[in-house]
Structure formats: C-alpha cells, structure tokens
Short mmCIF file of C-alpha atoms and ligand atoms in Angstrom, two decimals:
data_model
loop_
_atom_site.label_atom_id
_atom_site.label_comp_id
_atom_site.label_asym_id
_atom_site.label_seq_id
_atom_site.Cartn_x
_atom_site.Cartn_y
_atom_site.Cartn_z
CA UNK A 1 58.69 62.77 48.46
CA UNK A 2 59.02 66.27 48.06
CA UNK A 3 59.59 67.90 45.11
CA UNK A 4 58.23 70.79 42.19
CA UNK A 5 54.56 70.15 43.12
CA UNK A 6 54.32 69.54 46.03
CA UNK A 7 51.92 72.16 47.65
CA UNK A 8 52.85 73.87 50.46
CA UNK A 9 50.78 74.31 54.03
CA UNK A 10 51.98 75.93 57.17
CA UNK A 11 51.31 77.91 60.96
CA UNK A 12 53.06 81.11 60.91
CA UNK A 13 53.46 82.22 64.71
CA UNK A 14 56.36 83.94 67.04
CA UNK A 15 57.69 81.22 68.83
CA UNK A 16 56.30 78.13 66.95
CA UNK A 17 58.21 75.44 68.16
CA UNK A 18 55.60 74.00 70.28
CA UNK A 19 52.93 74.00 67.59
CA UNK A 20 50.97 70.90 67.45
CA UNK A 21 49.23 71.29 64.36
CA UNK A 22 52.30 70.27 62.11
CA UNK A 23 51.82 66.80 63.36
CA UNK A 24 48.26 66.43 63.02
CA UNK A 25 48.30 67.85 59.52
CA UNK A 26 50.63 66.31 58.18
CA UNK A 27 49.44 62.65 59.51
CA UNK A 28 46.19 63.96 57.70
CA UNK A 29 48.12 64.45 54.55
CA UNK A 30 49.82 61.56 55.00
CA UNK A 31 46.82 59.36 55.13
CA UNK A 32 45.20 61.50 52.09
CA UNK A 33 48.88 60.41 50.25
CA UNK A 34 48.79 63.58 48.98
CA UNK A 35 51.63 65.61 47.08
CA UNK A 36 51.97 68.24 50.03
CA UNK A 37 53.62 69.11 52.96
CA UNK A 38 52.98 71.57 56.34
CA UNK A 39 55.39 73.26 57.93
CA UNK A 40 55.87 75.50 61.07
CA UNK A 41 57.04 78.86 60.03
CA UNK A 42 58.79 81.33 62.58
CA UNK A 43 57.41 84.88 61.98
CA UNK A 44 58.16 88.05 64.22
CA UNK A 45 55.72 90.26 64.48
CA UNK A 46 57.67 93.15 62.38
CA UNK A 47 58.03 90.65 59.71
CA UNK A 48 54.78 89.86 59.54
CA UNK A 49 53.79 91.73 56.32
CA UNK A 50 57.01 91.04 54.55
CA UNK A 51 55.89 87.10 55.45
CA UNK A 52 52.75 87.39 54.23
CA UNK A 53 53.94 88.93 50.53
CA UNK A 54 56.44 86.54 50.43
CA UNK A 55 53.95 83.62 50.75
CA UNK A 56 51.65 85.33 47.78
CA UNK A 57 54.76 84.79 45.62
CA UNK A 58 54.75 81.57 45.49
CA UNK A 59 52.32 79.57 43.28
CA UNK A 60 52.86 76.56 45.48
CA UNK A 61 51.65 77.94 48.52
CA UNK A 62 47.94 77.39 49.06
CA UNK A 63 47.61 78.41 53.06
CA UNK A 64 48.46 78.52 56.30
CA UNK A 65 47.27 78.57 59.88
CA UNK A 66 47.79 81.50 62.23
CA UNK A 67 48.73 81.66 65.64
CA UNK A 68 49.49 83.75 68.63
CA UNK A 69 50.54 86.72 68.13
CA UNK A 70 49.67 87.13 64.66
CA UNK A 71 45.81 86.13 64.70
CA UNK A 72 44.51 89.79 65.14
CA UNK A 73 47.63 91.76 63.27
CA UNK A 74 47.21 90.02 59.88
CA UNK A 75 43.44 91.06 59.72
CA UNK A 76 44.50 94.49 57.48
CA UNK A 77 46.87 92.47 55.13
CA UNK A 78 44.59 90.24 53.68
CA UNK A 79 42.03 91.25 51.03
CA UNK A 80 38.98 89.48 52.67
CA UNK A 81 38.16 88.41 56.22
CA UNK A 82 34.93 85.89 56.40
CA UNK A 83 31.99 87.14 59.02
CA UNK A 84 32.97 84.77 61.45
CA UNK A 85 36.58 86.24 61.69
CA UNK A 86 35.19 89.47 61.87
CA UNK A 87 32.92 89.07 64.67
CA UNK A 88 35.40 87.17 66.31
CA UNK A 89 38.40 89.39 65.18
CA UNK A 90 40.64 86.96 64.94
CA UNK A 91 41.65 84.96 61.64
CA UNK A 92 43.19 81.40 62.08
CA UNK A 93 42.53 80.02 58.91
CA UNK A 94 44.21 81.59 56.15
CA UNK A 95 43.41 80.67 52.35
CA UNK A 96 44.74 81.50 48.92
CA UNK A 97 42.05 82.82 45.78
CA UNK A 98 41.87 84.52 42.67
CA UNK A 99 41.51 87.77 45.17
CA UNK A 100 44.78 87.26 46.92
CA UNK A 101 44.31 85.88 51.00
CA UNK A 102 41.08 85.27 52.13
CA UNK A 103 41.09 84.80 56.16
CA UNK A 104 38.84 82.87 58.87
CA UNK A 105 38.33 81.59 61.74
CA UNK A 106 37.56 77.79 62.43
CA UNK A 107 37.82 78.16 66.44
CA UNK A 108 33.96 78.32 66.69
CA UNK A 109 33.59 75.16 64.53
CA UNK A 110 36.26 73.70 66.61
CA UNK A 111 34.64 74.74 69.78
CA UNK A 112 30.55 73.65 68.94
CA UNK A 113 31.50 70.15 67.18
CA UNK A 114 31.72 68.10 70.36
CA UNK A 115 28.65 70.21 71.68
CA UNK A 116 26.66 69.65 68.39
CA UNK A 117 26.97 65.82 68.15
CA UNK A 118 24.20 65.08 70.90
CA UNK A 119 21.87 67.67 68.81
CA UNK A 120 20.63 69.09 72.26
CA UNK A 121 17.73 72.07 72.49
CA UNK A 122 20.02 74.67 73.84
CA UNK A 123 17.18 77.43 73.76
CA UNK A 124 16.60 76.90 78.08
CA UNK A 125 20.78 77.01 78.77
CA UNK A 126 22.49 79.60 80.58
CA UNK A 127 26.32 79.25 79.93
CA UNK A 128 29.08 80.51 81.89
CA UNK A 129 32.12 81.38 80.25
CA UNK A 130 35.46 81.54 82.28
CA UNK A 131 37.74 84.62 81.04
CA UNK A 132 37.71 87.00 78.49
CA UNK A 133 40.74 86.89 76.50
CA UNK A 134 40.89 85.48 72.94
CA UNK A 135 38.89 82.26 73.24
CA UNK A 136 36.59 83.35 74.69
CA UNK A 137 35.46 85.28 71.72
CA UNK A 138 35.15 82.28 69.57
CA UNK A 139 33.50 80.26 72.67
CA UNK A 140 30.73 83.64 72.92
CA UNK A 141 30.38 83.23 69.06
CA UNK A 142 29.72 79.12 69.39
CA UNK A 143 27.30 79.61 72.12
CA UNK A 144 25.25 82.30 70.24
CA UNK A 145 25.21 79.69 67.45
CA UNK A 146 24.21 76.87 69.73
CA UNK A 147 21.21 79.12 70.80
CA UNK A 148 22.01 79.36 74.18
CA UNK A 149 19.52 81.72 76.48
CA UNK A 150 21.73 83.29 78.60
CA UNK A 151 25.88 83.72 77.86
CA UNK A 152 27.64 85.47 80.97
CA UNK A 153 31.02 85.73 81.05
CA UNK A 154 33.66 85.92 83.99
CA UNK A 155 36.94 87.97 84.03
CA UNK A 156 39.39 89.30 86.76
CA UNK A 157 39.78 92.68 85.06
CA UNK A 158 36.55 94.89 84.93
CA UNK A 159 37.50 97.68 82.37
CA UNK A 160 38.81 94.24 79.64
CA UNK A 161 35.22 92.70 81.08
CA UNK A 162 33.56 95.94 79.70
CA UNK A 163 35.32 96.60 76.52
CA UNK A 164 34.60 92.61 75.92
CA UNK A 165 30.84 93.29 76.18
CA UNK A 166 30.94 96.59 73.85
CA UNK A 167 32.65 95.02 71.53
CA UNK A 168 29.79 91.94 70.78
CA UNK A 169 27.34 94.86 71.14
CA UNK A 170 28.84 96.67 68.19
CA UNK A 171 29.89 93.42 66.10
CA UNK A 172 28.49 92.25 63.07
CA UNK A 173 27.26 89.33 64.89
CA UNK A 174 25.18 91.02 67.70
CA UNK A 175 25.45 89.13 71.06
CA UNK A 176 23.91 90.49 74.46
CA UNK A 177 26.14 88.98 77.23
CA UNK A 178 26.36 89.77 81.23
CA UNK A 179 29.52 90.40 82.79
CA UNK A 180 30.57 89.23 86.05
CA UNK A 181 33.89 89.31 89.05
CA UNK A 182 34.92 85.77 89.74
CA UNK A 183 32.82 86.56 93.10
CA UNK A 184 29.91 85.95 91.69
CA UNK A 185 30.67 82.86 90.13
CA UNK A 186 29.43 80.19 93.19
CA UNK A 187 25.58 82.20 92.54
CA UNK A 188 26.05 82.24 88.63
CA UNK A 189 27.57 78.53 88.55
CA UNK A 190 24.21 76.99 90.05
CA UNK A 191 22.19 77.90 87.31
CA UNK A 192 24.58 76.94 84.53
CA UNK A 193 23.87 74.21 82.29
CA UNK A 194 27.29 75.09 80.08
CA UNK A 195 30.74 76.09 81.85
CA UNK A 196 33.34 77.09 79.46
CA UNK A 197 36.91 77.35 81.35
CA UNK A 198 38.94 79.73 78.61
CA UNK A 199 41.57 80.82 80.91
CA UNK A 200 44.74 79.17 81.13
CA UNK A 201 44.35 78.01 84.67
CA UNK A 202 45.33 74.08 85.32
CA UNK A 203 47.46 73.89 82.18
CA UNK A 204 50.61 72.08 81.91
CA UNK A 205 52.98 72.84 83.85
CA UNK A 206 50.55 74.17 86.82
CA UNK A 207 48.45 71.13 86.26
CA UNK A 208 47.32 71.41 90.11
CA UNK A 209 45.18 74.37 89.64
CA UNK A 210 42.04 75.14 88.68
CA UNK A 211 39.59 78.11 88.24
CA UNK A 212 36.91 77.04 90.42
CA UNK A 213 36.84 77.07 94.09
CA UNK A 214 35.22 74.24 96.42
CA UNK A 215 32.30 76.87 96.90
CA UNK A 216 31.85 76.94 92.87
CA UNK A 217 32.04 73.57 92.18
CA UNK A 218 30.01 71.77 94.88
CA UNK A 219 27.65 74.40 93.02
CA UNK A 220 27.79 73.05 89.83
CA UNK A 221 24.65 71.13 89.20
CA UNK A 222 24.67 67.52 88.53
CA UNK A 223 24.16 66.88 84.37
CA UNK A 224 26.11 70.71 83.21
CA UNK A 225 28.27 70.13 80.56
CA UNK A 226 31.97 71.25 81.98
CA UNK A 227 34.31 72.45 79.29
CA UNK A 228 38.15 72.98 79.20
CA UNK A 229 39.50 74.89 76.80
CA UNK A 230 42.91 73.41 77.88
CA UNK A 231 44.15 69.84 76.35
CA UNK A 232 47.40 69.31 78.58
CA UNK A 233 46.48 67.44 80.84
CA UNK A 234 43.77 65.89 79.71
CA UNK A 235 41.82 65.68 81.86
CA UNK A 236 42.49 68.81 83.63
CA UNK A 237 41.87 69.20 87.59
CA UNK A 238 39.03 71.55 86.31
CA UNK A 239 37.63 68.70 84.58
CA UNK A 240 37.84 66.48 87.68
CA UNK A 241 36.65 68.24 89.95
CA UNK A 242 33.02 69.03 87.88
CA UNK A 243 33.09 64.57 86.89
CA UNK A 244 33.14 63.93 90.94
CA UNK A 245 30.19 66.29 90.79
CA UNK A 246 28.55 64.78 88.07
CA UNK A 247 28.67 67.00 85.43
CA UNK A 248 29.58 65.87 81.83
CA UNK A 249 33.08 66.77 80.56
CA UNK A 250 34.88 67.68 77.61
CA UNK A 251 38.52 68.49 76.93
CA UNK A 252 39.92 70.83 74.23
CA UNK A 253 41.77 68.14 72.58
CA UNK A 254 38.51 67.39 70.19
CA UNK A 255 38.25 71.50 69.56
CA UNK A 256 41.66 71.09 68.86
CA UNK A 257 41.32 68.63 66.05
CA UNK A 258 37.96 69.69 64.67
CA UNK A 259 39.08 73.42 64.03
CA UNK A 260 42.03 71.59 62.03
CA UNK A 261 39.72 69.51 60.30
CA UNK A 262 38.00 72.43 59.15
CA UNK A 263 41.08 74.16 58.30
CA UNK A 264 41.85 71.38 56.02
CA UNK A 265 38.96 70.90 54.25
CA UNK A 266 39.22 74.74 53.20
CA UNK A 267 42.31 74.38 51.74
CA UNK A 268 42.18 70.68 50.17
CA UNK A 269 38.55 70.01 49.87
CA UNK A 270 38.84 66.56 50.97
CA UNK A 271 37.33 65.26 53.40
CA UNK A 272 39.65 65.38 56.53
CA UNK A 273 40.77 62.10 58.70
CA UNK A 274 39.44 63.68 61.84
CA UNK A 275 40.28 60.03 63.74
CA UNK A 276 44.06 60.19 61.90
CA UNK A 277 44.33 63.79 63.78
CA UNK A 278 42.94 62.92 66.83
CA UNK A 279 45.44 59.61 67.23
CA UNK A 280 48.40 62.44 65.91
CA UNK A 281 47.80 64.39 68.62
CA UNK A 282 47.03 61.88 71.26
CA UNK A 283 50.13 59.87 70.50
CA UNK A 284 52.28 63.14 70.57
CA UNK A 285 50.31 64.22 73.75
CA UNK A 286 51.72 61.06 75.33
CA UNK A 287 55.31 61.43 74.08
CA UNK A 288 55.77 64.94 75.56
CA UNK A 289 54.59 64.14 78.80
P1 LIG O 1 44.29 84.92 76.29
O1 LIG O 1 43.82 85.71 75.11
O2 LIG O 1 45.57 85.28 76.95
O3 LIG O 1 43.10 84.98 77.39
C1 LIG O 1 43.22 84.37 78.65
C2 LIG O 1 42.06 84.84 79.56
O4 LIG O 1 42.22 84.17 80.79
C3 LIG O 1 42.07 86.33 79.84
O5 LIG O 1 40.75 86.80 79.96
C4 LIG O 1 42.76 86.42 81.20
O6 LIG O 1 42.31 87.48 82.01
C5 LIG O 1 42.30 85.12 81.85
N1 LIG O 1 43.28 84.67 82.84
C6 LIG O 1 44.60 84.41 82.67
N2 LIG O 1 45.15 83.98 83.81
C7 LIG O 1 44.16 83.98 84.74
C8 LIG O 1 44.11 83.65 86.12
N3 LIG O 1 45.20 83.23 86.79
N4 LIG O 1 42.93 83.75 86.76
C9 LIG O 1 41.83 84.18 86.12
N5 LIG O 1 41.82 84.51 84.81
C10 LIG O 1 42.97 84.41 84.13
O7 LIG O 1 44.44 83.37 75.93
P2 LIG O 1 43.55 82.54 74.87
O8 LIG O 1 44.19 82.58 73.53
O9 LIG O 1 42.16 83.00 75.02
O10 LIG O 1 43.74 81.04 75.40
C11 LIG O 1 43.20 80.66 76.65
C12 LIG O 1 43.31 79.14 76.86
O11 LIG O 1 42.57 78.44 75.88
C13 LIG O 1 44.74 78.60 76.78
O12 LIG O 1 44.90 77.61 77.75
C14 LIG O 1 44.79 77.98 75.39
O13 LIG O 1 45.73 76.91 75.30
C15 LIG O 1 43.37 77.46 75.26
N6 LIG O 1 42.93 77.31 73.86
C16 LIG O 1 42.61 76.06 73.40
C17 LIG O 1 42.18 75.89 72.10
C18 LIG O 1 41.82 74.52 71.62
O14 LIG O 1 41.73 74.32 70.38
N7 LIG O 1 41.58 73.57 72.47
C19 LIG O 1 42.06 77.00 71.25
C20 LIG O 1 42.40 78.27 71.74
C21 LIG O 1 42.84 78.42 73.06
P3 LIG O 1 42.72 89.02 81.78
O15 LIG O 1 41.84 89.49 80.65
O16 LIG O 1 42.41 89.66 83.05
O17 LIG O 1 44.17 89.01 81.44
#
C-alpha cells in the first residue's frame, strides 16, 4: 500500500509511455516487499531543470532513471557525475546524497555482464562495433574494460565517425579505436571475435532487417560472439543470421535487466532479483507482441 513512507523511484524521459523499466522495477520491489514504488515520469526537455529541483524537494524521493532525451542534458544539473558517466557522457542512473544528485551510468555494467559470466581472456579479440550513436559509447567503454585488443567501430556518417573517435581520445577514460564505412565491414567482420550491433536496424516494427549483408555475414567466423543491442524481437534477424553461421548470440534483453539491477542496488542496497526482472520483462515482452 502506498502511503507517508513509501519511497519514491522513477524514469524521467520525453515520451515515456513505452518505458519498460517500470515493470521490471517494480516486480523487483515487489518481491523485496518493500515500502516503495517506481513510476514513469513525463519530462520535456524545457522542464527538465524545473523537474529535477522539484524532485530534490522531496525527502521521499531517493532516485530515478534517465532516458532519451534527457541522458546527456541533465549532466550540468547534478552536483556529481561518476567517471563512468563522464567518459561515457551520458548519466542513466541518478541517485540522491548528502551532496544533492549524484549521476551514473550502469549501461556498461549492463552491457559486459552476459560477456563476463564465461570469464574469457579477451586480451587476443578484435571487436566490431556497429554504429556510433549513444550505445555505442557505453559498448566502447565495456569493451575497453573487457580488455579487448582491437575496438573498431562502424558508422554511415564520417564527420559523427570522427568526432566519435576524438572524443575517447580526449576522455577521461582513454580509448584508441579505428573507424570504418559500412564498406569495409565484410574485410573487418572476418577477423572479429566480438560484433556489437548498436544501431537500431531489425527492431520492432522493421523486424525483417538487419545490418549485415550476405557478404558480411557468411564472413563472420564460426565461434564470434554476435551481439544485439536490440531486445524486440528477440531474437533479432541479426541474431539469426550470425546462429546459422555459428557464431554465439546474445540479445539485449539480459543488458536490459542487468543495467536495472545495478540501478537498483544503488539506490536500495539490496541485492536485486535479477531472475524477478528478467521474467517482468519477458512476460511483458510477450504481451505486447
Ligand atoms: P542513437 O544514439 O540514435 O544511435 C544510433 C546509431 O545507429 C547511430 O550511430 C546511427 O548512425 C546508427 N544508425 C541508425 N539507423 C541506421 C541505419 N539505418 N543504418 C546504419 N546505421 C544506422 O541510438 P542509441 O541510444 O545508441 O540506441 C541504439 C539501439 O540500441 C536501439 O535499438 C536501442 O533500443 C538499443 N539499446 C538497447 C539497450 C539495452 O539495454 N538493451 C540500451 C541502450 C540502447 P548516425 O550516427 O549516422 O545517425
């Protein structure tokens, strides 16, 4: 029941509506039987600040999630922003302290848990990332982390493919990647022991289209992990195609849920349900298809 105490959790983002993370947080808190409650929270971007003081205000409210197209804008307005946010420049993962709001970013956790549970040596891989937009910065930052010996990244629009590679150059967390044209993918693909699809190409509703050409995937070699960023549908034609060619695949459902768990645990610290998420999602998955 809801009442005086009850703390307060939410995902501030312009639209929200589709969010999925209400759902899986609050079977998590459900499960936890805790006193609290998280709620999607409609925020224009001109509102933003006003949002962000009015959430300060209120002694229940202990944090909230951030989503597109707040996740760079709010960076100024809170009075600290963890490494891994700053690198990434993006916050996600919003917390309240003595201080006032204290922002992260629990994409890269997300991103390397499904990666890290078969404890590979990652010091030999050459990873290919597809697109250089937003996720891709957390999926650069996870594959520095991993180790990885080569990270080259693929984009449609040379001067954002440039600007993409300056900007690791001159972050806080140093990363040397190569840029490539989608040309040179079917060459680059052959050597790639990680492939990282971060565009939005294949996702629901275009569910019949993929990023990779025949000529890149009969490249792919047999044993690369494939990776889709993308978690409707699951599995993605991406996904499919690089299974027939027997690579091993992983859908962004689990990135999903573990960058949620993480979120979770920074603002409870409990130990998060990560099974009671995943079934949230996969049941709610199922309902909206
Ligand atoms: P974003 O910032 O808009 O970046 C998208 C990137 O994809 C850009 O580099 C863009 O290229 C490229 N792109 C878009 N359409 C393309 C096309 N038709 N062909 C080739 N490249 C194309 O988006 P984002 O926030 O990074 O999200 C990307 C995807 O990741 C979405 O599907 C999102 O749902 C998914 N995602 C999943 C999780 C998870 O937890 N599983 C988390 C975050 C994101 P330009 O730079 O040229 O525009």
């Amino acid at each position: 029941m809801i009442q005086g105490t009850t703390k307060l959790l939410g995902v501030i983002g312009h639209p929200i509506g589709h969010s999925l993370s209400p759902v899986m947080h609050n079977a998590a808190i459900a499960h936890l039987g805790l006193d609290c409650v998280y709620v999607p929270l409609s925020v224009a971007p001109e509102d933003l600040e006003k949002a962000i003081a009015g959430f300060a205000a209120m002694d229940n409210f202990v944090g909230f999630s951030v989503t597109i197209p707040h996740k760079q804008a709010i960076i100024p307005l809170l009075s600290e922003v963890s490494d891994i946010a700053q690198a990434i420049g993006a916050v996600n993962t919003v917390t309240k302290t003595d201080k006032g709001w204290m922002g992260t970013n629990t994409d890269v956790e997300g991103f390397l848990a499904p990666l890290e549970a078969d404890q590979g040596d990652w010091s030999q891989s050459l990873a290919v990332i597809l697109g250089n937009g937003g996720a891709a910065r957390a999926v650069v930052a996870g594959c520095k982390k991993l180790g990885c010996a080569q990270i080259h990244v693929v984009g449609r629009n040379r001067e954002n493919l440039t600007a993409f590679q300056n900007s690791w150059r001159n972050s806080s967390l140093p990363v040397e990647i190569s840029t490539h044209s989608w040309e040179e993918l079917p060459n680059l693909i052959s050597q790639a022991s990680l492939l990282v699809n971060t565009t939005p190409v294949g996702m629901y509703p275009k569910v019949d289209e993929s990023p990779l050409d025949a000529e890149a995937i009969a490249n792919l070699p047999e044993g690369a992990i494939a990776y889709d960023l993308i978690y409707k549908p699951n599995p993605t034609r991406f996904l499919q195609q690089a299974q027939r060619q027997g690579a091993i695949i992983v859908d962004g459902l689990e990135m999903l849920v573990q960058q949620g768990a993480a979120a979770l645990k920074i603002w409870l610290n409990r130990e998060p349900p990560v099974d009671v998420m995943r079934q949230s999602l996969q049941k709610q998955l199922k309902i909206e298809n």
